[in-house]
PDB file of C-alpha atoms in Angstrom:
ATOM      1  CA  SER W 909     -81.643 -19.571 -53.216  1.00 80.00           C
ATOM      2  CA  ARG W 910     -82.411 -16.945 -50.619  1.00 81.00           C
ATOM      3  CA  ALA W 911     -79.566 -15.515 -48.570  1.00 85.00           C
ATOM      4  CA  THR W 912     -79.802 -15.257 -44.803  1.00 88.00           C
ATOM      5  CA  VAL W 913     -80.806 -11.969 -43.208  1.00 90.00           C
ATOM      6  CA  GLN W 914     -77.280 -11.630 -41.824  1.00 94.00           C
ATOM      7  CA  GLN W 915     -75.767 -12.072 -45.286  1.00 96.00           C
ATOM      8  CA  VAL W 916     -78.042  -9.358 -46.644  1.00 95.00           C
ATOM      9  CA  TYR W 917     -77.035  -6.906 -43.909  1.00 96.00           C
ATOM     10  CA  ASP W 918     -73.354  -7.784 -44.326  1.00 97.00           C
ATOM     11  CA  GLN W 919     -73.633  -6.935 -48.028  1.00 98.00           C
ATOM     12  CA  ILE W 920     -75.503  -3.675 -47.374  1.00 98.00           C
ATOM     13  CA  VAL W 921     -72.922  -2.475 -44.850  1.00 98.00           C
ATOM     14  CA  LYS W 922     -70.044  -3.539 -47.095  1.00 98.00           C
ATOM     15  CA  ASP W 923     -71.502  -1.665 -50.080  1.00 98.00           C
ATOM     16  CA  LEU W 924     -72.137   1.519 -48.109  1.00 98.00           C
ATOM     17  CA  THR W 925     -68.802   1.587 -46.272  1.00 98.00           C
ATOM     18  CA  THR W 926     -67.038   1.010 -49.588  1.00 98.00           C
ATOM     19  CA  ALA W 927     -69.043   3.848 -51.140  1.00 98.00           C
ATOM     20  CA  ILE W 928     -68.137   6.169 -48.250  1.00 98.00           C
ATOM     21  CA  ASP W 929     -64.440   5.412 -48.772  1.00 98.00           C
ATOM     22  CA  LEU W 930     -64.604   5.851 -52.549  1.00 98.00           C
ATOM     23  CA  LEU W 931     -66.585   9.096 -52.330  1.00 98.00           C
ATOM     24  CA  ASP W 932     -64.162  10.700 -49.873  1.00 98.00           C
ATOM     25  CA  GLY W 933     -62.966  14.006 -51.338  1.00 97.00           C
ATOM     26  CA  TRP W 934     -65.325  13.944 -54.311  1.00 98.00           C
ATOM     27  CA  LYS W 935     -67.449  17.070 -54.807  1.00 97.00           C
ATOM     28  CA  ARG W 936     -70.853  16.636 -56.404  1.00 97.00           C
ATOM     29  CA  THR W 937     -72.345  19.175 -58.801  1.00 97.00           C
ATOM     30  CA  SER W 938     -75.949  18.910 -57.560  1.00 96.00           C
ATOM     31  CA  LYS W 939     -77.901  17.537 -54.617  1.00 97.00           C
ATOM     32  CA  SER W 940     -79.382  14.865 -56.876  1.00 97.00           C
ATOM     33  CA  GLN W 941     -76.043  13.064 -56.700  1.00 98.00           C
ATOM     34  CA  VAL W 942     -75.045  10.805 -53.821  1.00 98.00           C
ATOM     35  CA  ASP W 943     -71.906  12.069 -52.113  1.00 98.00           C
ATOM     36  CA  LYS W 944     -70.066  10.800 -49.045  1.00 98.00           C
ATOM     37  CA  GLN W 945     -72.413  12.443 -46.553  1.00 98.00           C
ATOM     38  CA  VAL W 946     -75.525  11.066 -48.240  1.00 98.00           C
ATOM     39  CA  ALA W 947     -73.972   7.599 -48.135  1.00 98.00           C
ATOM     40  CA  GLN W 948     -73.283   8.133 -44.441  1.00 98.00           C
ATOM     41  CA  GLY W 949     -76.915   9.176 -43.960  1.00 98.00           C
ATOM     42  CA  ILE W 950     -78.143   6.014 -45.685  1.00 98.00           C
ATOM     43  CA  LEU W 951     -75.840   3.904 -43.526  1.00 98.00           C
ATOM     44  CA  SER W 952     -77.180   5.606 -40.387  1.00 98.00           C
ATOM     45  CA  ARG W 953     -80.648   4.383 -41.401  1.00 98.00           C
ATOM     46  CA  VAL W 954     -79.318   0.845 -41.774  1.00 97.00           C
ATOM     47  CA  TYR W 955     -77.621   0.958 -38.376  1.00 97.00           C
ATOM     48  CA  LEU W 956     -80.913   2.006 -36.753  1.00 96.00           C
ATOM     49  CA  VAL W 957     -82.543  -1.137 -38.125  1.00 95.00           C
ATOM     50  CA  MET W 958     -79.567  -3.243 -37.018  1.00 96.00           C
ATOM     51  CA  HIS W 959     -79.604  -1.736 -33.495  1.00 96.00           C
ATOM     52  CA  LYS W 960     -76.021  -0.585 -33.905  1.00 97.00           C
ATOM     53  CA  TRP W 961     -76.640   2.558 -31.921  1.00 98.00           C
ATOM     54  CA  THR W 962     -73.090   3.931 -31.612  1.00 98.00           C
ATOM     55  CA  ASP W 963     -72.495   3.458 -35.334  1.00 98.00           C
ATOM     56  CA  ALA W 964     -75.835   5.136 -36.100  1.00 98.00           C
ATOM     57  CA  ILE W 965     -74.764   8.164 -34.034  1.00 98.00           C
ATOM     58  CA  ASP W 966     -71.388   8.400 -35.755  1.00 98.00           C
ATOM     59  CA  MET W 967     -72.904   8.213 -39.238  1.00 98.00           C
ATOM     60  CA  ALA W 968     -75.738  10.656 -38.474  1.00 98.00           C
ATOM     61  CA  GLN W 969     -73.343  13.231 -37.021  1.00 98.00           C
ATOM     62  CA  ALA W 970     -70.993  12.976 -39.982  1.00 98.00           C
ATOM     63  CA  ALA W 971     -73.838  13.082 -42.481  1.00 98.00           C
ATOM     64  CA  ARG W 972     -75.489  16.264 -41.187  1.00 98.00           C
ATOM     65  CA  THR W 973     -72.275  18.303 -40.891  1.00 98.00           C
ATOM     66  CA  GLY W 974     -72.724  21.537 -42.830  1.00 97.00           C
ATOM     67  CA  TYR W 975     -76.504  21.188 -43.141  1.00 98.00           C
ATOM     68  CA  PRO W 976     -77.988  23.465 -40.438  1.00 97.00           C
ATOM     69  CA  LEU W 977     -81.543  23.053 -39.230  1.00 98.00           C
ATOM     70  CA  MET W 978     -84.225  25.359 -40.559  1.00 97.00           C
ATOM     71  CA  ASN W 979     -85.210  28.077 -38.120  1.00 97.00           C
ATOM     72  CA  VAL W 980     -88.776  28.495 -36.855  1.00 97.00           C
ATOM     73  CA  ASP W 981     -89.892  30.756 -39.701  1.00 97.00           C
ATOM     74  CA  GLU W 982     -88.427  28.467 -42.334  1.00 97.00           C
ATOM     75  CA  ALA W 983     -90.012  25.377 -40.772  1.00 97.00           C
ATOM     76  CA  PHE W 984     -93.413  27.037 -41.136  1.00 96.00           C
ATOM     77  CA  ASN W 985     -92.994  28.762 -44.502  1.00 95.00           C
ATOM     78  CA  TYR W 986     -90.848  26.197 -46.329  1.00 95.00           C
ATOM     79  CA  ASN W 987     -92.868  24.070 -48.736  1.00 94.00           C
ATOM     80  CA  TYR W 988     -90.850  20.867 -48.074  1.00 96.00           C
ATOM     81  CA  GLN W 989     -90.299  20.577 -51.822  1.00 94.00           C
ATOM     82  CA  ASP W 990     -87.267  22.763 -52.525  1.00 94.00           C
ATOM     83  CA  VAL W 991     -83.756  21.312 -52.689  1.00 96.00           C
ATOM     84  CA  THR W 992     -82.150  24.703 -52.049  1.00 96.00           C
ATOM     85  CA  ASN W 993     -83.276  24.640 -48.396  1.00 96.00           C
ATOM     86  CA  SER W 994     -80.386  24.478 -45.906  1.00 96.00           C
ATOM     87  CA  GLU W 995     -81.532  21.156 -44.434  1.00 98.00           C
ATOM     88  CA  ILE W 996     -81.695  19.278 -47.716  1.00 98.00           C
ATOM     89  CA  MET W 997     -78.884  16.756 -48.047  1.00 98.00           C
ATOM     90  CA  TRP W 998     -80.244  14.814 -51.009  1.00 98.00           C
ATOM     91  CA  GLY W 999     -83.049  15.523 -53.475  1.00 98.00           C
ATOM     92  CA  VAL W1000     -83.947  16.148 -57.098  1.00 96.00           C
ATOM     93  CA  ASP W1001     -84.585  19.582 -58.583  1.00 95.00           C
ATOM     94  CA  ILE W1002     -87.711  19.127 -60.706  1.00 93.00           C
ATOM     95  CA  THR W1003     -87.929  21.239 -63.868  1.00 91.00           C
ATOM     96  CA  THR W1004     -90.511  21.605 -66.625  1.00 89.00           C
ATOM     97  CA  SER W1005     -88.703  18.867 -68.568  1.00 91.00           C
ATOM     98  CA  THR W1006     -88.566  16.373 -65.674  1.00 92.00           C
ATOM     99  CA  SER W1007     -91.948  16.988 -64.038  1.00 91.00           C
ATOM    100  CA  LEU W1008     -94.273  13.988 -63.903  1.00 92.00           C
ATOM    101  CA  ILE W1009     -97.324  16.278 -63.799  1.00 92.00           C
ATOM    102  CA  TYR W1010    -100.278  14.309 -62.353  1.00 92.00           C
ATOM    103  CA  ALA W1011     -98.055  11.332 -61.526  1.00 93.00           C
ATOM    104  CA  SER W1012     -95.784  13.509 -59.390  1.00 93.00           C
ATOM    105  CA  PHE W1013     -95.247  13.702 -55.635  1.00 93.00           C
ATOM    106  CA  GLN W1014     -96.642  17.229 -55.643  1.00 92.00           C
ATOM    107  CA  SER W1015     -99.809  16.078 -57.391  1.00 94.00           C
ATOM    108  CA  TRP W1016    -100.423  13.502 -54.671  1.00 94.00           C
ATOM    109  CA  MET W1017     -99.317  15.460 -51.602  1.00 95.00           C
ATOM    110  CA  CYS W1018    -100.083  19.123 -52.282  1.00 94.00           C
ATOM    111  CA  ALA W1019    -103.657  19.936 -51.256  1.00 95.00           C
ATOM    112  CA  GLN W1020    -103.488  23.478 -52.634  1.00 92.00           C
ATOM    113  CA  TYR W1021    -102.829  22.524 -56.258  1.00 90.00           C
ATOM    114  CA  TYR W1022    -104.601  20.954 -59.232  1.00 90.00           C
ATOM    115  CA  GLY W1023    -103.545  17.380 -58.579  1.00 92.00           C
ATOM    116  CA  TYR W1024    -104.970  14.266 -56.961  1.00 95.00           C
ATOM    117  CA  GLY W1025    -104.262  15.495 -53.442  1.00 94.00           C
ATOM    118  CA  GLY W1026    -105.852  18.878 -54.139  1.00 94.00           C
ATOM    119  CA  GLN W1027    -108.518  19.657 -56.718  1.00 94.00           C
ATOM    120  CA  VAL W1028    -109.345  15.968 -57.315  1.00 95.00           C
ATOM    121  CA  GLY W1029    -110.059  15.602 -53.601  1.00 94.00           C
ATOM    122  CA  ALA W1030    -107.779  12.771 -52.418  1.00 93.00           C
ATOM    123  CA  PHE W1031    -106.665  14.893 -49.473  1.00 94.00           C
ATOM    124  CA  GLN W1032    -103.846  13.628 -47.254  1.00 94.00           C
ATOM    125  CA  LEU W1033    -104.873  14.051 -43.611  1.00 95.00           C
ATOM    126  CA  ILE W1034    -102.745  13.907 -40.491  1.00 96.00           C
ATOM    127  CA  ASP W1035    -104.001  11.498 -37.828  1.00 94.00           C
ATOM    128  CA  ALA W1036    -105.988  13.467 -35.231  1.00 94.00           C
ATOM    129  CA  LYS W1037    -104.147  11.880 -32.306  1.00 93.00           C
ATOM    130  CA  LEU W1038    -100.804  12.869 -33.787  1.00 95.00           C
ATOM    131  CA  TYR W1039    -102.086  16.384 -34.502  1.00 97.00           C
ATOM    132  CA  ASN W1040    -103.278  16.732 -30.910  1.00 96.00           C
ATOM    133  CA  SER W1041     -99.846  15.699 -29.628  1.00 96.00           C
ATOM    134  CA  ILE W1042     -98.256  18.807 -31.196  1.00 97.00           C
ATOM    135  CA  PRO W1043     -98.189  21.733 -28.726  1.00 96.00           C
ATOM    136  CA  GLU W1044     -99.745  25.052 -29.676  1.00 96.00           C
ATOM    137  CA  ASN W1045     -96.368  26.831 -29.738  1.00 96.00           C
ATOM    138  CA  ASP W1046     -94.957  24.379 -32.294  1.00 97.00           C
ATOM    139  CA  VAL W1047     -95.124  25.818 -35.830  1.00 97.00           C
ATOM    140  CA  ARG W1048     -95.586  22.341 -37.304  1.00 98.00           C
ATOM    141  CA  LYS W1049     -99.128  22.254 -35.881  1.00 98.00           C
ATOM    142  CA  TYR W1050    -100.047  24.987 -38.358  1.00 97.00           C
ATOM    143  CA  LEU W1051     -98.955  22.892 -41.340  1.00 98.00           C
ATOM    144  CA  TYR W1052    -102.404  21.269 -41.103  1.00 98.00           C
ATOM    145  CA  VAL W1053    -105.972  22.569 -41.180  1.00 98.00           C
ATOM    146  CA  ALA W1054    -107.303  22.854 -37.638  1.00 98.00           C
ATOM    147  CA  PRO W1055    -110.208  20.618 -36.544  1.00 96.00           C
ATOM    148  CA  GLY W1056    -113.590  22.145 -37.283  1.00 96.00           C
ATOM    149  CA  GLU W1057    -112.146  24.385 -39.994  1.00 97.00           C
ATOM    150  CA  THR W1058    -111.522  24.274 -43.745  1.00 97.00           C
ATOM    151  CA  TYR W1059    -108.902  25.962 -45.917  1.00 97.00           C
ATOM    152  CA  PRO W1060    -110.339  27.602 -49.060  1.00 96.00           C
ATOM    153  CA  CYS W1061    -108.581  27.125 -52.396  1.00 93.00           C
ATOM    154  CA  GLU W1062    -109.557  28.099 -55.927  1.00 88.00           C
ATOM    155  CA  GLY W1063    -112.632  25.931 -56.395  1.00 92.00           C
ATOM    156  CA  TRP W1064    -112.282  23.535 -53.436  1.00 96.00           C
ATOM    157  CA  ASP W1065    -111.812  23.505 -49.687  1.00 97.00           C
ATOM    158  CA  ILE W1066    -109.185  21.489 -47.845  1.00 97.00           C
ATOM    159  CA  PRO W1067    -110.922  19.707 -44.944  1.00 96.00           C
ATOM    160  CA  ALA W1068    -109.940  19.591 -41.278  1.00 97.00           C
ATOM    161  CA  TYR W1069    -106.580  17.905 -40.661  1.00 97.00           C
ATOM    162  CA  GLY W1070    -105.675  18.357 -44.325  1.00 96.00           C
ATOM    163  CA  ASN W1071    -101.993  18.979 -44.877  1.00 95.00           C
ATOM    164  CA  LEU W1072    -100.648  22.391 -45.817  1.00 96.00           C
ATOM    165  CA  LYS W1073     -97.087  21.163 -45.375  1.00 97.00           C
ATOM    166  CA  PHE W1074     -96.430  20.553 -49.059  1.00 95.00           C
ATOM    167  CA  LYS W1075     -97.326  23.948 -50.437  1.00 89.00           C
ATOM    168  CA  ALA W1076     -97.791  24.558 -54.145  1.00 82.00           C
ATOM    169  CA  GLU W1077     -94.592  25.081 -56.115  1.00 76.00           C
ATOM    170  CA  GLY W1078     -94.750  26.189 -59.724  1.00 68.00           C
ATOM    171  CA  ALA W1079     -97.898  27.849 -61.013  1.00 60.00           C
ATOM    172  CA  GLU W1080     -98.617  25.395 -63.826  1.00 71.00           C
ATOM    173  CA  ASP W1081     -95.990  22.701 -64.043  1.00 81.00           C
ATOM    174  CA  PHE W1082     -95.988  20.587 -60.850  1.00 90.00           C
ATOM    175  CA  LEU W1083     -92.480  21.768 -60.021  1.00 91.00           C
ATOM    176  CA  GLY W1084     -92.190  20.562 -56.424  1.00 92.00           C
ATOM    177  CA  ASP W1085     -88.765  18.999 -55.893  1.00 95.00           C
ATOM    178  CA  TYR W1086     -88.279  15.464 -54.569  1.00 96.00           C
ATOM    179  CA  ILE W1087     -86.657  15.430 -51.133  1.00 97.00           C
ATOM    180  CA  TYR W1088     -84.909  12.235 -50.020  1.00 98.00           C
ATOM    181  CA  MET W1089     -82.891  13.263 -46.974  1.00 98.00           C
ATOM    182  CA  ARG W1090     -82.854  16.161 -44.513  1.00 98.00           C
ATOM    183  CA  SER W1091     -80.526  16.954 -41.628  1.00 98.00           C
ATOM    184  CA  SER W1092     -83.491  16.947 -39.212  1.00 98.00           C
ATOM    185  CA  GLU W1093     -83.764  13.198 -39.788  1.00 98.00           C
ATOM    186  CA  MET W1094     -80.148  12.826 -38.713  1.00 98.00           C
ATOM    187  CA  TYR W1095     -80.833  14.721 -35.464  1.00 98.00           C
ATOM    188  CA  LEU W1096     -83.696  12.358 -34.682  1.00 98.00           C
ATOM    189  CA  THR W1097     -81.615   9.301 -35.579  1.00 98.00           C
ATOM    190  CA  GLU W1098     -78.910  10.448 -33.199  1.00 98.00           C
ATOM    191  CA  ALA W1099     -81.432  11.217 -30.447  1.00 98.00           C
ATOM    192  CA  GLU W1100     -83.013   7.766 -30.701  1.00 98.00           C
ATOM    193  CA  ALA W1101     -79.653   6.013 -30.617  1.00 98.00           C
ATOM    194  CA  LEU W1102     -78.586   8.020 -27.567  1.00 98.00           C
ATOM    195  CA  VAL W1103     -81.731   7.016 -25.680  1.00 98.00           C
ATOM    196  CA  ARG W1104     -81.180   3.374 -26.653  1.00 98.00           C
ATOM    197  CA  LEU W1105     -77.684   3.594 -25.186  1.00 98.00           C
ATOM    198  CA  GLY W1106     -79.017   4.958 -21.897  1.00 98.00           C
ATOM    199  CA  ARG W1107     -77.693   8.456 -22.604  1.00 98.00           C
ATOM    200  CA  ALA W1108     -81.055  10.187 -22.173  1.00 97.00           C
ATOM    201  CA  ASP W1109     -79.540  13.455 -20.897  1.00 98.00           C
ATOM    202  CA  GLU W1110     -77.486  13.842 -24.082  1.00 98.00           C
ATOM    203  CA  ALA W1111     -80.536  12.965 -26.153  1.00 98.00           C
ATOM    204  CA  TYR W1112     -82.585  15.610 -24.360  1.00 98.00           C
ATOM    205  CA  THR W1113     -79.919  18.265 -24.979  1.00 97.00           C
ATOM    206  CA  LEU W1114     -79.933  17.367 -28.675  1.00 98.00           C
ATOM    207  CA  LEU W1115     -83.730  17.367 -28.878  1.00 98.00           C
ATOM    208  CA  THR W1116     -83.884  20.724 -27.087  1.00 97.00           C
ATOM    209  CA  GLU W1117     -81.552  22.168 -29.738  1.00 97.00           C
ATOM    210  CA  PHE W1118     -83.785  20.660 -32.413  1.00 98.00           C
ATOM    211  CA  MET W1119     -87.007  21.954 -30.854  1.00 97.00           C
ATOM    212  CA  SER W1120     -85.603  25.466 -30.447  1.00 96.00           C
ATOM    213  CA  ASN W1121     -86.005  25.592 -34.227  1.00 97.00           C
ATOM    214  CA  ARG W1122     -89.635  24.463 -34.117  1.00 98.00           C
ATOM    215  CA  ILE W1123     -91.075  26.248 -31.039  1.00 96.00           C
ATOM    216  CA  THR W1124     -92.266  29.813 -31.559  1.00 94.00           C
ATOM    217  CA  GLU W1125     -92.202  31.032 -27.963  1.00 89.00           C
ATOM    218  CA  GLY W1126     -92.034  29.651 -24.444  1.00 88.00           C
ATOM    219  CA  ASP W1127     -90.446  26.360 -23.478  1.00 88.00           C
ATOM    220  CA  TRP W1128     -90.676  22.892 -24.887  1.00 92.00           C
ATOM    221  CA  GLU W1129     -93.120  21.112 -22.597  1.00 92.00           C
ATOM    222  CA  ILE W1130     -91.235  17.795 -22.594  1.00 95.00           C
ATOM    223  CA  LYS W1131     -88.707  17.486 -19.767  1.00 94.00           C
ATOM    224  CA  ARG W1132     -87.163  14.086 -20.498  1.00 96.00           C
ATOM    225  CA  ALA W1133     -86.081  12.192 -23.596  1.00 97.00           C
ATOM    226  CA  THR W1134     -87.673   8.780 -24.059  1.00 97.00           C
ATOM    227  CA  ILE W1135     -88.142   6.489 -27.030  1.00 96.00           C
ATOM    228  CA  ASP W1136     -91.802   7.504 -27.245  1.00 96.00           C
ATOM    229  CA  VAL W1137     -90.816  11.185 -27.328  1.00 97.00           C
ATOM    230  CA  VAL W1138     -88.288  10.609 -30.113  1.00 97.00           C
ATOM    231  CA  GLN W1139     -90.693   8.480 -32.123  1.00 96.00           C
ATOM    232  CA  ASN W1140     -93.426  11.084 -31.828  1.00 97.00           C
ATOM    233  CA  GLN W1141     -90.993  13.720 -33.098  1.00 98.00           C
ATOM    234  CA  ARG W1142     -90.102  11.487 -36.043  1.00 97.00           C
ATOM    235  CA  ARG W1143     -93.783  11.148 -36.914  1.00 97.00           C
ATOM    236  CA  VAL W1144     -94.391  14.898 -36.637  1.00 98.00           C
ATOM    237  CA  GLU W1145     -91.235  16.114 -38.369  1.00 98.00           C
ATOM    238  CA  LEU W1146     -91.101  13.557 -41.179  1.00 98.00           C
ATOM    239  CA  TRP W1147     -94.845  13.307 -41.836  1.00 98.00           C
ATOM    240  CA  GLY W1148     -95.535  12.550 -45.505  1.00 97.00           C
ATOM    241  CA  GLU W1149     -91.861  12.018 -46.343  1.00 97.00           C
ATOM    242  CA  GLY W1150     -91.867   8.223 -46.523  1.00 94.00           C
ATOM    243  CA  PHE W1151     -90.590   6.984 -43.161  1.00 95.00           C
ATOM    244  CA  SER W1152     -93.618   5.681 -41.254  1.00 92.00           C
ATOM    245  CA  LEU W1153     -93.840   2.161 -42.701  1.00 91.00           C
ATOM    246  CA  PHE W1154     -90.111   1.572 -42.199  1.00 92.00           C
ATOM    247  CA  ASP W1155     -90.396   2.738 -38.593  1.00 95.00           C
ATOM    248  CA  VAL W1156     -93.417   0.499 -37.997  1.00 93.00           C
ATOM    249  CA  LEU W1157     -91.421  -2.463 -39.310  1.00 93.00           C
ATOM    250  CA  ARG W1158     -88.185  -1.866 -37.447  1.00 93.00           C
ATOM    251  CA  LEU W1159     -89.883  -0.927 -34.168  1.00 94.00           C
ATOM    252  CA  LYS W1160     -92.393  -3.796 -34.380  1.00 93.00           C
ATOM    253  CA  LYS W1161     -95.303  -1.420 -33.907  1.00 93.00           C
ATOM    254  CA  PRO W1162     -98.982  -1.953 -34.751  1.00 93.00           C
ATOM    255  CA  ILE W1163    -100.928   0.429 -36.969  1.00 89.00           C
ATOM    256  CA  VAL W1164    -103.929   1.768 -35.097  1.00 86.00           C
ATOM    257  CA  ARG W1165    -106.530   3.322 -37.371  1.00 82.00           C
ATOM    258  CA  LYS W1166    -109.859   2.395 -35.780  1.00 77.00           C
ATOM    259  CA  ASP W1167    -111.820   5.469 -34.691  1.00 78.00           C
ATOM    260  CA  ALA W1168    -109.419   7.635 -36.690  1.00 82.00           C
ATOM    261  CA  ASN W1169    -110.405  10.855 -38.457  1.00 88.00           C
ATOM    262  CA  PHE W1170    -110.558   9.270 -41.928  1.00 82.00           C
ATOM    263  CA  SER W1171    -113.514   8.298 -44.096  1.00 80.00           C
ATOM    264  CA  GLY W1172    -114.791   4.734 -43.781  1.00 78.00           C
ATOM    265  CA  ASN W1173    -113.540   3.499 -47.145  1.00 76.00           C
ATOM    266  CA  VAL W1174    -109.922   4.179 -46.141  1.00 74.00           C
ATOM    267  CA  THR W1175    -110.179   3.304 -42.447  1.00 76.00           C
ATOM    268  CA  PHE W1176    -109.076  -0.233 -41.595  1.00 78.00           C
ATOM    269  CA  GLU W1177    -109.180  -2.480 -38.583  1.00 83.00           C
ATOM    270  CA  ASP W1178    -106.091  -2.095 -36.425  1.00 88.00           C
ATOM    271  CA  LEU W1179    -103.127  -4.066 -37.758  1.00 90.00           C
ATOM    272  CA  PRO W1180    -100.967  -5.920 -35.223  1.00 93.00           C
ATOM    273  CA  ALA W1181     -97.204  -5.548 -35.032  1.00 93.00           C
ATOM    274  CA  GLU W1182     -95.377  -7.550 -37.718  1.00 90.00           C
ATOM    275  CA  SER W1183     -98.581  -8.177 -39.640  1.00 90.00           C
ATOM    276  CA  PRO W1184     -97.849 -10.028 -42.920  1.00 86.00           C
ATOM    277  CA  ILE W1185     -99.686  -7.246 -44.778  1.00 86.00           C
ATOM    278  CA  PHE W1186     -96.657  -4.995 -44.119  1.00 87.00           C
ATOM    279  CA  ILE W1187     -94.356  -7.249 -46.160  1.00 84.00           C
ATOM    280  CA  TYR W1188     -94.140  -7.549 -49.923  1.00 83.00           C
ATOM    281  CA  SER W1189     -94.437 -11.254 -50.700  1.00 82.00           C
ATOM    282  CA  ILE W1190     -92.180 -13.134 -53.103  1.00 84.00           C
ATOM    283  CA  PRO W1191     -94.354 -13.472 -56.237  1.00 87.00           C
ATOM    284  CA  GLU W1192     -95.987 -16.853 -56.823  1.00 87.00           C
ATOM    285  CA  SER W1193     -94.342 -17.151 -60.237  1.00 92.00           C
ATOM    286  CA  GLU W1194     -90.910 -16.798 -58.598  1.00 90.00           C
ATOM    287  CA  ARG W1195     -91.752 -19.365 -55.939  1.00 86.00           C
ATOM    288  CA  GLU W1196     -92.820 -21.828 -58.605  1.00 88.00           C
ATOM    289  CA  ALA W1197     -89.894 -21.196 -60.966  1.00 92.00           C
ATOM    290  CA  ASN W1198     -87.015 -20.863 -58.475  1.00 92.00           C
ATOM    291  CA  LYS W1199     -86.195 -24.287 -57.032  1.00 89.00           C
ATOM    292  CA  GLY W1200     -83.779 -22.668 -54.621  1.00 88.00           C
ATOM    293  CA  ILE W1201     -86.655 -21.237 -52.589  1.00 85.00           C
ATOM    294  CA  ASP W1202     -87.978 -23.468 -49.827  1.00 83.00           C
ATOM    295  CA  VAL W1203     -91.656 -22.554 -49.928  1.00 78.00           C
ATOM    296  CA  SER W1204     -92.242 -24.222 -46.565  1.00 78.00           C
ATOM    297  CA  LEU W1205     -90.301 -21.360 -44.946  1.00 70.00           C
ATOM    298  CA  LEU W1206     -92.443 -18.630 -46.499  1.00 69.00           C
ATOM    299  CA  ARG W1207     -95.412 -17.006 -44.826  1.00 64.00           C
ATOM    300  CA  GLU W1208     -98.801 -17.430 -46.394  1.00 61.00           C
ATOM    301  CA  ASP W1209     -99.925 -14.572 -48.592  1.00 56.00           C
ATOM    302  CA  PRO W1210    -101.269 -11.781 -46.357  1.00 56.00           C
ATOM    303  CA  VAL W1211    -104.980 -11.054 -46.327  1.00 56.00           C
ATOM    304  CA  ALA W1212    -105.956  -7.438 -46.862  1.00 55.00           C
ATOM    305  CA  PRO W1213    -107.494  -5.778 -43.791  1.00 57.00           C
ATOM    306  CA  THR W1214    -111.237  -5.240 -43.714  1.00 54.00           C
ATOM    307  CA  ALA W1215    -112.475  -1.719 -44.234  1.00 48.00           C
ATOM    308  CA  ILE W1216    -114.765  -0.224 -41.614  1.00 45.00           C
ATOM    309  CA  MET W1217    -117.796   0.995 -43.524  1.00 35.00           C
TER     310      MET W1217
END
């Protein structure tokens, strides 16, 4: 039968705290391996979902120790697919023997290369409203094609709002590395938890340190740390790295895509917070075969949103 939500979280925390204890003192040979600090980083993510703010701060601080933030130049020039970067806490170094070629992350996300997200034309675009929220002196704004412009490549043009964040790596072999955890995430985890605890001044000091590595000149225009400020920074900093759906779920946020800057066949009606479409359903075959599942407690299968044509 299904366990309770509390039992699931108890098991997750037990597994991760045990891992942290067992990994203490062990030195990994590559960033593809999970060491103590990576386990602490994973646990910080869990504590965010559980609203255990003090624990999230403790784990995030411990996890990012020794992994300095990229400076402004690195944040602009880094291709976000290289495990040797100073921020990378956990990732996989892709080689010619491990590359998945067209099935790879680089194929999907790199608009400047011969994959689905580039030459094939399935460009990944940043939401215009999010793009407009990035100030002009923030180098992350220039990781995307400006509105009204295109970016020429060899045989195709990347359209407005197309991402340049995941730059081509490897001339012929789809060699972009897989990045699973960066220290910048830990800064933003800590900042959110501080705001939740009512320690907005501390959060602002931390965010100012963070933004000093993203702003080219002048001052950061934000003068106060709020949840909305932190969440916007998460969306900007971690764009394309796999966090948005989890944040939508844990924050109980809607997905607003009407009147967005995407083509009609991929633009959907707005989805309300906690929409069933966000959740992977238990398969019908499992519901029928497993007598321990009380089907009366399950939601109905979600209906796919209607495309705006």
